[in-house]
Coordinates of C-alpha atoms and ligand atoms in Angstrom, one line a residue:
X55 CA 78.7 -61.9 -151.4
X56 CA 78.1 -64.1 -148.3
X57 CA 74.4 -65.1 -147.7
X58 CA 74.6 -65.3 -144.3
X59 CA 76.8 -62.5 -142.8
X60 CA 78.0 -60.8 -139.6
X61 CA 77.8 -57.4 -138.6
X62 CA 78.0 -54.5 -136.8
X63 CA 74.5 -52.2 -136.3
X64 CA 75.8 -49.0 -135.9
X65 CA 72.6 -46.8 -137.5
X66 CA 68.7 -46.9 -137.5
X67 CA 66.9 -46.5 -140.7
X68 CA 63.6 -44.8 -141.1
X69 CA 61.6 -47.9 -140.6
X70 CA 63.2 -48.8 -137.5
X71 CA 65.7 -51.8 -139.0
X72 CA 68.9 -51.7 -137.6
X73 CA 71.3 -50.9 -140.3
X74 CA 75.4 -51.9 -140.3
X75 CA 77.5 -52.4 -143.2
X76 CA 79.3 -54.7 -145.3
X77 CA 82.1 -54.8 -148.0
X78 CA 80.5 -51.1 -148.3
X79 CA 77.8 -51.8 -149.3
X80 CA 74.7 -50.7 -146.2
X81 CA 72.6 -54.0 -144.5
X82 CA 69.3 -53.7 -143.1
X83 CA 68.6 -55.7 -139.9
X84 CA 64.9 -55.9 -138.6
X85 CA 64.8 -56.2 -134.5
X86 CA 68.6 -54.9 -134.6
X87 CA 69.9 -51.7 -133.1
X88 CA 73.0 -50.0 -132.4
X89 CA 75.5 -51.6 -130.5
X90 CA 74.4 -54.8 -131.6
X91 CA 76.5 -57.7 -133.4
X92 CA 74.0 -59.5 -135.0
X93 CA 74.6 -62.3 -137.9
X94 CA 71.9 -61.7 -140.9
X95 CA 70.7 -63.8 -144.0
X96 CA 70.1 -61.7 -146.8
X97 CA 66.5 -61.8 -148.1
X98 CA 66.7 -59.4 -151.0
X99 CA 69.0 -56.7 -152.6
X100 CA 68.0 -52.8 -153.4
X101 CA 69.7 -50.1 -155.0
X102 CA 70.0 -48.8 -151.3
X103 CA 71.3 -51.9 -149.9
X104 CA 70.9 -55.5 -148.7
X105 CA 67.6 -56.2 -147.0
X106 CA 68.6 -59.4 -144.3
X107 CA 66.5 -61.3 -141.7
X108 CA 67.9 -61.4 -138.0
X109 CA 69.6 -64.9 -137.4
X110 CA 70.8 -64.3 -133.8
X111 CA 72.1 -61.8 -131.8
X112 CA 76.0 -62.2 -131.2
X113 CA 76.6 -59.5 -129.0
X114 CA 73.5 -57.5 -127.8
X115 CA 73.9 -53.7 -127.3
X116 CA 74.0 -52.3 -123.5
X117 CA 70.7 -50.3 -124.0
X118 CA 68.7 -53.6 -125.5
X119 CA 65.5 -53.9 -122.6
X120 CA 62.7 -57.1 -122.6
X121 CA 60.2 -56.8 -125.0
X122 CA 56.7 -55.9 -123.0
X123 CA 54.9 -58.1 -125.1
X124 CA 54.9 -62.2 -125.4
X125 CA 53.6 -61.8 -129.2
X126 CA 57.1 -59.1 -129.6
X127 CA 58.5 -60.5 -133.1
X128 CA 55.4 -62.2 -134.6
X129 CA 53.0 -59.5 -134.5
X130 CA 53.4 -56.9 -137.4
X131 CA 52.8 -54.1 -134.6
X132 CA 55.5 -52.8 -132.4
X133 CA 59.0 -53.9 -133.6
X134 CA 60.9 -51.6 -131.7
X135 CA 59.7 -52.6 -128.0
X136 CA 63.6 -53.8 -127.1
X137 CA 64.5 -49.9 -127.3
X138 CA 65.3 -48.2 -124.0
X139 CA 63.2 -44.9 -123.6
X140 CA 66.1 -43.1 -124.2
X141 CA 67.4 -44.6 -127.1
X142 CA 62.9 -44.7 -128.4
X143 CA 62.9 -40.8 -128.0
X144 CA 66.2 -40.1 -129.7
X145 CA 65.1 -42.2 -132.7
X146 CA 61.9 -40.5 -132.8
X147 CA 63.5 -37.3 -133.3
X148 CA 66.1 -38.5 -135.5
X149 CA 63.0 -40.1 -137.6
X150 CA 61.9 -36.6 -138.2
X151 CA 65.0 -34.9 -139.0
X152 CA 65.4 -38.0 -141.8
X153 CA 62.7 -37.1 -143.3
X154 CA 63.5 -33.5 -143.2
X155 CA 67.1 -34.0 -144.6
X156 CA 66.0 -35.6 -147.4
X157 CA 64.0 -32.7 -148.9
X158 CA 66.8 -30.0 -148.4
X159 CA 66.0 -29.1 -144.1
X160 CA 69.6 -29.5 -142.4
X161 CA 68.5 -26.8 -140.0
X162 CA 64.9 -27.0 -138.8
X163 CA 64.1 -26.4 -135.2
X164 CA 62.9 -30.3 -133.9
X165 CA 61.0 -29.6 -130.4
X166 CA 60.8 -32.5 -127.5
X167 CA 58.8 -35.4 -128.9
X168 CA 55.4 -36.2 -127.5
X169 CA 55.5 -40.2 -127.2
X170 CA 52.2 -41.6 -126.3
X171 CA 52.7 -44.0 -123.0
X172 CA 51.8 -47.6 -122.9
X173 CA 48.5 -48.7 -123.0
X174 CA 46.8 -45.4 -124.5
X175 CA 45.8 -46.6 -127.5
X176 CA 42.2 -45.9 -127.8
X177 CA 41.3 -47.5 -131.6
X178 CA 42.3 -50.6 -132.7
X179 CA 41.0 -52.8 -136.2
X180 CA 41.5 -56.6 -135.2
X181 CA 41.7 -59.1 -137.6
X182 CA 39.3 -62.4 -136.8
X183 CA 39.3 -65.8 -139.2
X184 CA 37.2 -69.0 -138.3
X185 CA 38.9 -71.8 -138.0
X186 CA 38.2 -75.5 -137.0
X187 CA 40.2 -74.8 -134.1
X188 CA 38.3 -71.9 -133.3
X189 CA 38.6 -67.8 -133.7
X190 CA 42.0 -66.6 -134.3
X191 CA 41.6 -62.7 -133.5
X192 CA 44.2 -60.2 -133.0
X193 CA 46.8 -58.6 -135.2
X194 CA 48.6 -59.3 -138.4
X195 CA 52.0 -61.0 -138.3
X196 CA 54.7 -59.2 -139.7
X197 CA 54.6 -58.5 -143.6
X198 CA 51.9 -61.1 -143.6
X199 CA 48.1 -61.7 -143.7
X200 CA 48.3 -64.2 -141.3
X201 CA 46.7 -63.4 -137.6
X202 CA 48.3 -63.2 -134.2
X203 CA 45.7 -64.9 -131.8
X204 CA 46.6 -61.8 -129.4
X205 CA 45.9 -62.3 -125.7
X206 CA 47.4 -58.8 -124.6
X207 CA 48.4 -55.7 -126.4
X208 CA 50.8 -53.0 -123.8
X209 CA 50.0 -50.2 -126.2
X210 CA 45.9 -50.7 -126.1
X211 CA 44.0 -49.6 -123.6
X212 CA 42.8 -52.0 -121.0
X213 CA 38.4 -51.1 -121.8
X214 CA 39.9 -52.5 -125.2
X215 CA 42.2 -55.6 -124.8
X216 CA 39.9 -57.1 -122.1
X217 CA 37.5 -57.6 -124.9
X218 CA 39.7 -59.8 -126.9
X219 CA 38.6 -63.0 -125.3
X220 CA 35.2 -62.6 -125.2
X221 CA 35.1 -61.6 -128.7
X222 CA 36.4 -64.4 -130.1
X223 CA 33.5 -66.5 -128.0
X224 CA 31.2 -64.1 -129.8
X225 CA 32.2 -64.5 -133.3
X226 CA 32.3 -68.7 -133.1
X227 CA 29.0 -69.2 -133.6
X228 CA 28.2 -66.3 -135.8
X229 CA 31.1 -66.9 -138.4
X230 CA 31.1 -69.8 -140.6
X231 CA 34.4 -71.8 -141.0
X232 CA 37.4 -69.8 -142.7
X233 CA 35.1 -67.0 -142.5
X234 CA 37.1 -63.6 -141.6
X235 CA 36.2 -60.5 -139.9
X236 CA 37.6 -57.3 -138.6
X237 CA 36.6 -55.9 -135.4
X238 CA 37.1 -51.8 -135.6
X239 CA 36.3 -50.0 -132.4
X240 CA 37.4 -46.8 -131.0
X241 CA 37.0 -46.0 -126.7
X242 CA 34.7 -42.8 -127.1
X243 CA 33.9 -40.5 -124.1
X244 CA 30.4 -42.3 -123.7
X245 CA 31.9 -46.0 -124.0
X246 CA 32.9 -48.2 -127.0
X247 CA 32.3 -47.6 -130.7
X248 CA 32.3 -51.0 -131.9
X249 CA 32.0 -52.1 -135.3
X250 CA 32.1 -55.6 -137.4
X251 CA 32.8 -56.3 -140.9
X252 CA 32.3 -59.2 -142.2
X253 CA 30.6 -61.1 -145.8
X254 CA 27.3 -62.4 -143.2
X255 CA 23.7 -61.5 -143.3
X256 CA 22.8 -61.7 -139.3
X257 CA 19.8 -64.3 -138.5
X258 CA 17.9 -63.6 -135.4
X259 CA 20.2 -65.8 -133.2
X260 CA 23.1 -63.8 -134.6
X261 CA 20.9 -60.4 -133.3
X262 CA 20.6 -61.7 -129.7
X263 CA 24.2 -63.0 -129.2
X264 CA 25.1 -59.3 -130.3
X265 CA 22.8 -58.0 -128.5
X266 CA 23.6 -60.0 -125.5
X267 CA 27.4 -59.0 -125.7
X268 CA 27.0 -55.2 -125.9
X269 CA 25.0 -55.2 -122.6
X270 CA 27.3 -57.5 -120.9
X271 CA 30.1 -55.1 -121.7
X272 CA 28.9 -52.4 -122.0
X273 CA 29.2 -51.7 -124.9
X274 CA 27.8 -48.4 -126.1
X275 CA 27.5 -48.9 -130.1
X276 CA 27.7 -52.2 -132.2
X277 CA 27.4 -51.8 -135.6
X278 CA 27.4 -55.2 -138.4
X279 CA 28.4 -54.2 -141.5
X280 CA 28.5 -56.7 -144.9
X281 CA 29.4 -55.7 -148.2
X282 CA 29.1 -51.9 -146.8
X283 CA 25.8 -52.1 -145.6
X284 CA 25.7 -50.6 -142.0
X285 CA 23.4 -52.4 -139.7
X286 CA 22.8 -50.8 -135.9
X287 CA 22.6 -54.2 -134.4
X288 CA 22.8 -52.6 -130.8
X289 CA 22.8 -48.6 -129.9
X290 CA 22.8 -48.6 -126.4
X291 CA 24.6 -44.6 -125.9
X292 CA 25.4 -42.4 -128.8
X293 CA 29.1 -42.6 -129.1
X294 CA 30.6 -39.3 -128.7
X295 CA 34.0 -37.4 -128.9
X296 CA 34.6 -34.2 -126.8
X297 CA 36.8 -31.6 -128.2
X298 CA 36.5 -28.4 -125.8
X299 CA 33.9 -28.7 -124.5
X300 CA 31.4 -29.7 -127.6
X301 CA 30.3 -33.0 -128.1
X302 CA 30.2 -34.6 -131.6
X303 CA 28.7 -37.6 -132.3
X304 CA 31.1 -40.2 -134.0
X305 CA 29.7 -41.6 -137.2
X306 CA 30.4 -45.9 -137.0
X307 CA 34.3 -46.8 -137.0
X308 CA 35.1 -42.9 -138.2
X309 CA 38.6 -41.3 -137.9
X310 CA 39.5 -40.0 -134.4
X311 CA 43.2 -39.6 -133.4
X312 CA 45.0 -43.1 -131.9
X313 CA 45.5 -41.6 -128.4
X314 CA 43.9 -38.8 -125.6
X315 CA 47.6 -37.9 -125.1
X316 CA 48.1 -37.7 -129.0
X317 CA 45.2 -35.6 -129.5
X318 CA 45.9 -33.3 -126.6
X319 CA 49.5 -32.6 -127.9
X320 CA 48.6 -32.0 -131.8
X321 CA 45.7 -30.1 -130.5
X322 CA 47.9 -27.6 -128.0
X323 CA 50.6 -27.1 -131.3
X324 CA 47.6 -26.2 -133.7
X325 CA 45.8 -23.9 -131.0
X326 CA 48.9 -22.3 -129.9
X327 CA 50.2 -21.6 -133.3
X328 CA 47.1 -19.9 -134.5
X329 CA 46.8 -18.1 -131.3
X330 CA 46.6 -14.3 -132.0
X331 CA 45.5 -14.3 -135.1
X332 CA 42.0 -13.6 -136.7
X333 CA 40.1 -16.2 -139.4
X334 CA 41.6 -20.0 -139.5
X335 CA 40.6 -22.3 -141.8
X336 CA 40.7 -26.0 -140.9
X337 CA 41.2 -28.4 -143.9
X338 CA 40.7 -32.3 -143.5
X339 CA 39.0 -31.5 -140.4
X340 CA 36.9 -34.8 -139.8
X341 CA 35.1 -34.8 -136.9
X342 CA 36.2 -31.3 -135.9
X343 CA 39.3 -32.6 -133.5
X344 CA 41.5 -29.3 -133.8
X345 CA 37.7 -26.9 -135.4
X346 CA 36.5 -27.1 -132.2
X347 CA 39.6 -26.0 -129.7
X348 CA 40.5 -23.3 -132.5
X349 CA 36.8 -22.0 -132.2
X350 CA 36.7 -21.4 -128.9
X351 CA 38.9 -17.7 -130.2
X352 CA 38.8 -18.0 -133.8
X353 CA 35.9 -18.0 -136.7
X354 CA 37.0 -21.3 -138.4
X355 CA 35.9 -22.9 -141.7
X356 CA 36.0 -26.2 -141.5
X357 CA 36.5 -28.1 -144.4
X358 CA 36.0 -32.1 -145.6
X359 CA 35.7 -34.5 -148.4
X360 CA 33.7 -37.5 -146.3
X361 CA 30.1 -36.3 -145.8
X362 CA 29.0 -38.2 -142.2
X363 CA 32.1 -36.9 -140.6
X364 CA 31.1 -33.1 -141.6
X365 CA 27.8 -33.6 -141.0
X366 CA 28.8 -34.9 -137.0
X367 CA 30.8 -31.6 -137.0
X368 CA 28.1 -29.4 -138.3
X369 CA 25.7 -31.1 -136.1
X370 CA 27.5 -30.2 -132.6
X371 CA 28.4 -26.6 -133.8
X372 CA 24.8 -26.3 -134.4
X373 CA 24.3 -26.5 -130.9
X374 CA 27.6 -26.1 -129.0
X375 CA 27.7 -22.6 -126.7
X376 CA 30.8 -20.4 -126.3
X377 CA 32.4 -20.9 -130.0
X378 CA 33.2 -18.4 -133.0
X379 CA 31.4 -18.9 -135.9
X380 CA 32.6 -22.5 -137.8
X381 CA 31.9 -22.9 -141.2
X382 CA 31.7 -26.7 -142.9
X383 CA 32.3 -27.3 -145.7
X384 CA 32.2 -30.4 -148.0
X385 CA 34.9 -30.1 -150.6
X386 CA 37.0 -33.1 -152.1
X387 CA 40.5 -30.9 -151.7
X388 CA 42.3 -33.7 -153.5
X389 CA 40.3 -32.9 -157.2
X390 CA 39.1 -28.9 -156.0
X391 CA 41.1 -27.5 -153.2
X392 CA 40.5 -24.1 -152.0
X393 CA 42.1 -22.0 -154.0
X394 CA 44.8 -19.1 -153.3
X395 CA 42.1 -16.8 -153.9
X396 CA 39.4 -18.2 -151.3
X397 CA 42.2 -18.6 -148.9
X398 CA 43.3 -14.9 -149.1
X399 CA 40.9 -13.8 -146.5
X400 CA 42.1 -16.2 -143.8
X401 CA 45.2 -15.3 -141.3
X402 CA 45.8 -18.9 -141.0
X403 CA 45.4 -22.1 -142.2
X404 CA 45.6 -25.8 -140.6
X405 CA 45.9 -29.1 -142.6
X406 CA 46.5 -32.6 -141.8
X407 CA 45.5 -34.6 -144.5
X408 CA 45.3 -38.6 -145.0
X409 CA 49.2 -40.6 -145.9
X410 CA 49.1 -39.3 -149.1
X411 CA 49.6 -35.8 -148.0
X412 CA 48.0 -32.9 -149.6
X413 CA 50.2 -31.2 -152.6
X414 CA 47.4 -29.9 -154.9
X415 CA 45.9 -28.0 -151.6
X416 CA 49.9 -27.1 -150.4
X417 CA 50.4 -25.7 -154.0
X418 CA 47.4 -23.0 -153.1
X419 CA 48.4 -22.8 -149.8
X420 CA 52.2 -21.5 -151.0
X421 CA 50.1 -19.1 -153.4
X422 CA 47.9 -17.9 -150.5
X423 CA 50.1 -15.3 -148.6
X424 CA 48.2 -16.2 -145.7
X425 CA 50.6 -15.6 -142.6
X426 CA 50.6 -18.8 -140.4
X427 CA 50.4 -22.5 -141.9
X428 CA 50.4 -25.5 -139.2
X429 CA 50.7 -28.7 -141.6
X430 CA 50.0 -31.7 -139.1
X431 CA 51.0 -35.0 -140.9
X432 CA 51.0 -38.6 -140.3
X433 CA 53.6 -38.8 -142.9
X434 CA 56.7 -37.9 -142.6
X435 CA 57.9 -38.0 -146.2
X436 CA 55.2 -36.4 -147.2
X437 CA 54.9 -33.9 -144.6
X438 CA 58.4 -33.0 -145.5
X439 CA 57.7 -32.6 -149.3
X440 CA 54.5 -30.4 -148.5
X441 CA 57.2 -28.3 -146.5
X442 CA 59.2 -27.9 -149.7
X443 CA 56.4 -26.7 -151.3
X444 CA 55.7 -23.8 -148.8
X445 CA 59.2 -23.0 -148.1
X446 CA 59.7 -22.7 -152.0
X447 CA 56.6 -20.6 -152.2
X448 CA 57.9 -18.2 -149.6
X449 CA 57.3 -19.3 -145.9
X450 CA 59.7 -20.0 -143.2
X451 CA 59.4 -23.3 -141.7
X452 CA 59.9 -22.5 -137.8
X453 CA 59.3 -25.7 -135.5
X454 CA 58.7 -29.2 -135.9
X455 CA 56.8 -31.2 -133.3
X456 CA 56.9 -35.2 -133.5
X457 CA 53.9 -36.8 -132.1
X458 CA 54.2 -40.5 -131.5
X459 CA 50.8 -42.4 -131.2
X460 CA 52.1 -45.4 -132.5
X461 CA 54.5 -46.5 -129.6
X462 CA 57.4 -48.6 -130.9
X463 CA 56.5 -48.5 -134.4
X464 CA 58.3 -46.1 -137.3
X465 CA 54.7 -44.6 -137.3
X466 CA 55.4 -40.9 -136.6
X467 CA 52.7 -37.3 -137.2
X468 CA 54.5 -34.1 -136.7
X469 CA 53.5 -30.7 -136.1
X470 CA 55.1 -28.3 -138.8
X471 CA 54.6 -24.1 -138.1
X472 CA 55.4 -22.4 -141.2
X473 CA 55.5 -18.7 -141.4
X474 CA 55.2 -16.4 -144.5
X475 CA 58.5 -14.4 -145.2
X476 CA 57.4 -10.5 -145.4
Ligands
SAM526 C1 44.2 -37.6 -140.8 S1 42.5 -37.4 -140.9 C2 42.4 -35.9 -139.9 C3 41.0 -35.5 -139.4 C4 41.0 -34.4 -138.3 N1 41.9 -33.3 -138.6 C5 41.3 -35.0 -137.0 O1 42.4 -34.7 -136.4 O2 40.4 -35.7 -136.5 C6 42.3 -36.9 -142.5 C7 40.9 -36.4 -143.0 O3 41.0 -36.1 -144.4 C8 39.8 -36.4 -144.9 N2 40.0 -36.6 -146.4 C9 40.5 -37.6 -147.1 N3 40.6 -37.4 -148.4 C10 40.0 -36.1 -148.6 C11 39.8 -35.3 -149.7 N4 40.1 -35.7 -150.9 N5 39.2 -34.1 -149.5 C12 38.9 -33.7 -148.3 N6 39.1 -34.4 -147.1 C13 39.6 -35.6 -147.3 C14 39.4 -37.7 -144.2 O4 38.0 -38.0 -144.4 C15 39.8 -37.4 -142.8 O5 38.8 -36.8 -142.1

């Protein structure tokens, strides 16, 4: 078989590659997409197919656009920026229904994705390394620990990009040569949450240039952190997150969904699918992202495995007006999750837990016979095999809602309402 080969894209594969065929056998084009006539070199061969790197573009499709970004290509993030919005929303959807096809669901009910716009992202983690030409800090390349010195970012918001600059004046002087860091920090309703990791006990100049930075920009919260010990270098606000109307104080660098119009969609399927109905429990619930909304007409138990993010929740419902009764609880549901028994008494149940998914808590779930399920997943190959489970067990998977946070990535969460068969 040729090395270097031309084809035809005709198809989009779940990661985004363009995917054509030849002599039969499928090909896997990265930065490719239907419509395309694109010549490939083959890098590697699967069981599924060849697995080629884009030589040139022969003929480009009609719906091809300009990248928005000058780093399009190197940086790992955002492969699929030459997508019209058209052709982006179709494959969104079609994404999902992949997924979906491949565990058994031909005929599942995919509502109009939510696609988070342009600059909305509201957390980023930013690679930083010394070098003797300076600080390199932005993103990973592609399929590669090497960084992008990033300038811009059209899916961050501005508060966060215009920060790149200056951080990378900060960290000269403070990191020592071929030193790395990561910058984590997440635009909070009270200003930036801003956290650094990296192997480097702070000396007292260290403290001031810190210090110095998070006035000048505001910055609300700069934690250091080195070999996991968290130092509060400079608090100048409590950094806090408002769902409903309570406000939670976010632990350092802690999980909060990518985007406001991410969290406002996810939130509006959870809330609306529970509406009606008595007792919700909330598993993987963080910070308390979907406990609050759903306790504004529902008791709620509220349920964790990471101790600070609970005890943020716990804290705001301890003095948050106008809510049902919420219930935390710290419970690793990987090793013990709640059990068909203890979920008996609830009329509905909400889970969105980390990649891996959730199938020792799904299996009790199935077992429950509690009447509404909302699985929210940012997975979704797992998502889909968690659905297995339930619909196996006896529910009725009725709507699937893709929530894109990630724009231009094959990063997808979706929204899955699953109800129990009488
Ligand atoms: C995708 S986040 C969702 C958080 C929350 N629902 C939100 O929207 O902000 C997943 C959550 O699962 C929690 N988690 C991870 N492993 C866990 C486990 N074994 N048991 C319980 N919770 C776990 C994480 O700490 C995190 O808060």
């Amino acid at each position: 078989m040729a090395d270097i080969m031309e084809v035809d894209i005709t198809s989009l594969g779940a990661q985004g590659d363009g995917v054509g065929e030849y002599d039969g056998t499928p090909v896997f084009v990265p930065f490719s997409m239907p419509g395309d006539r694109v010549r490939a070199k083959v890098l590697e061969t699967r069981r599924n197919g060849l697995y080629c790197d884009l030589v040139e573009i022969l003929t480009p499709s009609r719906v091809r656009q300009e990248p928005a970004c000058v780093h399009f290509g190197a940086c790992g993030g955002c492969q699929l920026q030459f997508f019209g919005d058209d052709t982006y929303e179709n494959w969104v959807r079609e994404r999902a229904l992949m997924a979906l096809r491949q565990h058994g669901f031909d005929d599942v009910l995919v509502l109009e994705p939510a696609i988070s716009p342009k600059s909305s992202r509201r957390r980023v983690a930013l690679k930083a390394l010394k070098t003797a030409a300076g600080v390199v800090l932005g993103f990973n390349e592609r399929q590669s620990h090497r960084i992008i010195n990033a300038d811009m970012c059209p899916v961050t918001r501005v508060e966060l990009t215009t920060l790149f600059t200056p951080l990378r004046d900060l960290l000269g002087p403070i990191l020592s040569q071929r030193m790395a860091a990561t910058v984590h920090m997440t635009l909070t309703a009270s200003g930036i949450d801003m956290l650094i990791e990296a192997p480097k006990a702070l000396d007292l100049a260290d403290r001031e240039r810190l210090s110095d930075f998070a006035n000048e920009h505001d910055i609300a919260a700069l934690h250091w952190q080195e070999q996991g010990f968290l130092d509060p270098v400079a608090i100048r606000r409590e950094p806090v997150m408002n769902f409903a109307g309570a406000r939670v104080l976010l632990p350092p660098a802690s999980f909060v969904q990518a985007t406001d119009e991410g969290e406002l969609a996810l939130t509006a399927a959870v809330v609306d699918a529970c509406k009606g109905l008595g007792r919700v429990a909330d598993l993987f619930c963080g910070i308390g992202t979907f406990t609050f909304p759903l306790a504004r007409e529902h008791q709620v138990l509220a349920a964790e495995g990471a101790k600070r993010p609970l005890d943020a929740l716990s804290a705001a419902a301890n003095i948050a007006d106008g809510f049902k009764q919420i219930i935390p609880r710290h419970r690793d549901l990987f090793r013990r999750p709640l059990t068909a028994d203890e979920l008996k008494i609830f009329d509905a149940v909400v889970f969105d837990p980390p990649r891996a998914g959730a199938s020792a808590q799904v299996a009790e779930i199935a077992k429950s016979g509690v009447s509404r399920v909302v699985a929210v997943s940012c997975n979704p190959n797992t998502f889909s095999r968690d659905a297995r489970t339930l619909v196996d067990g006896g529910y009725m998977l009725e709507s699937v809602l893709p929530v894109d946070q990630f724009l231009w990535s094959p990063h997808l969460e979706l929204v899955g309402v699953f109800t129990r068969r009488l």
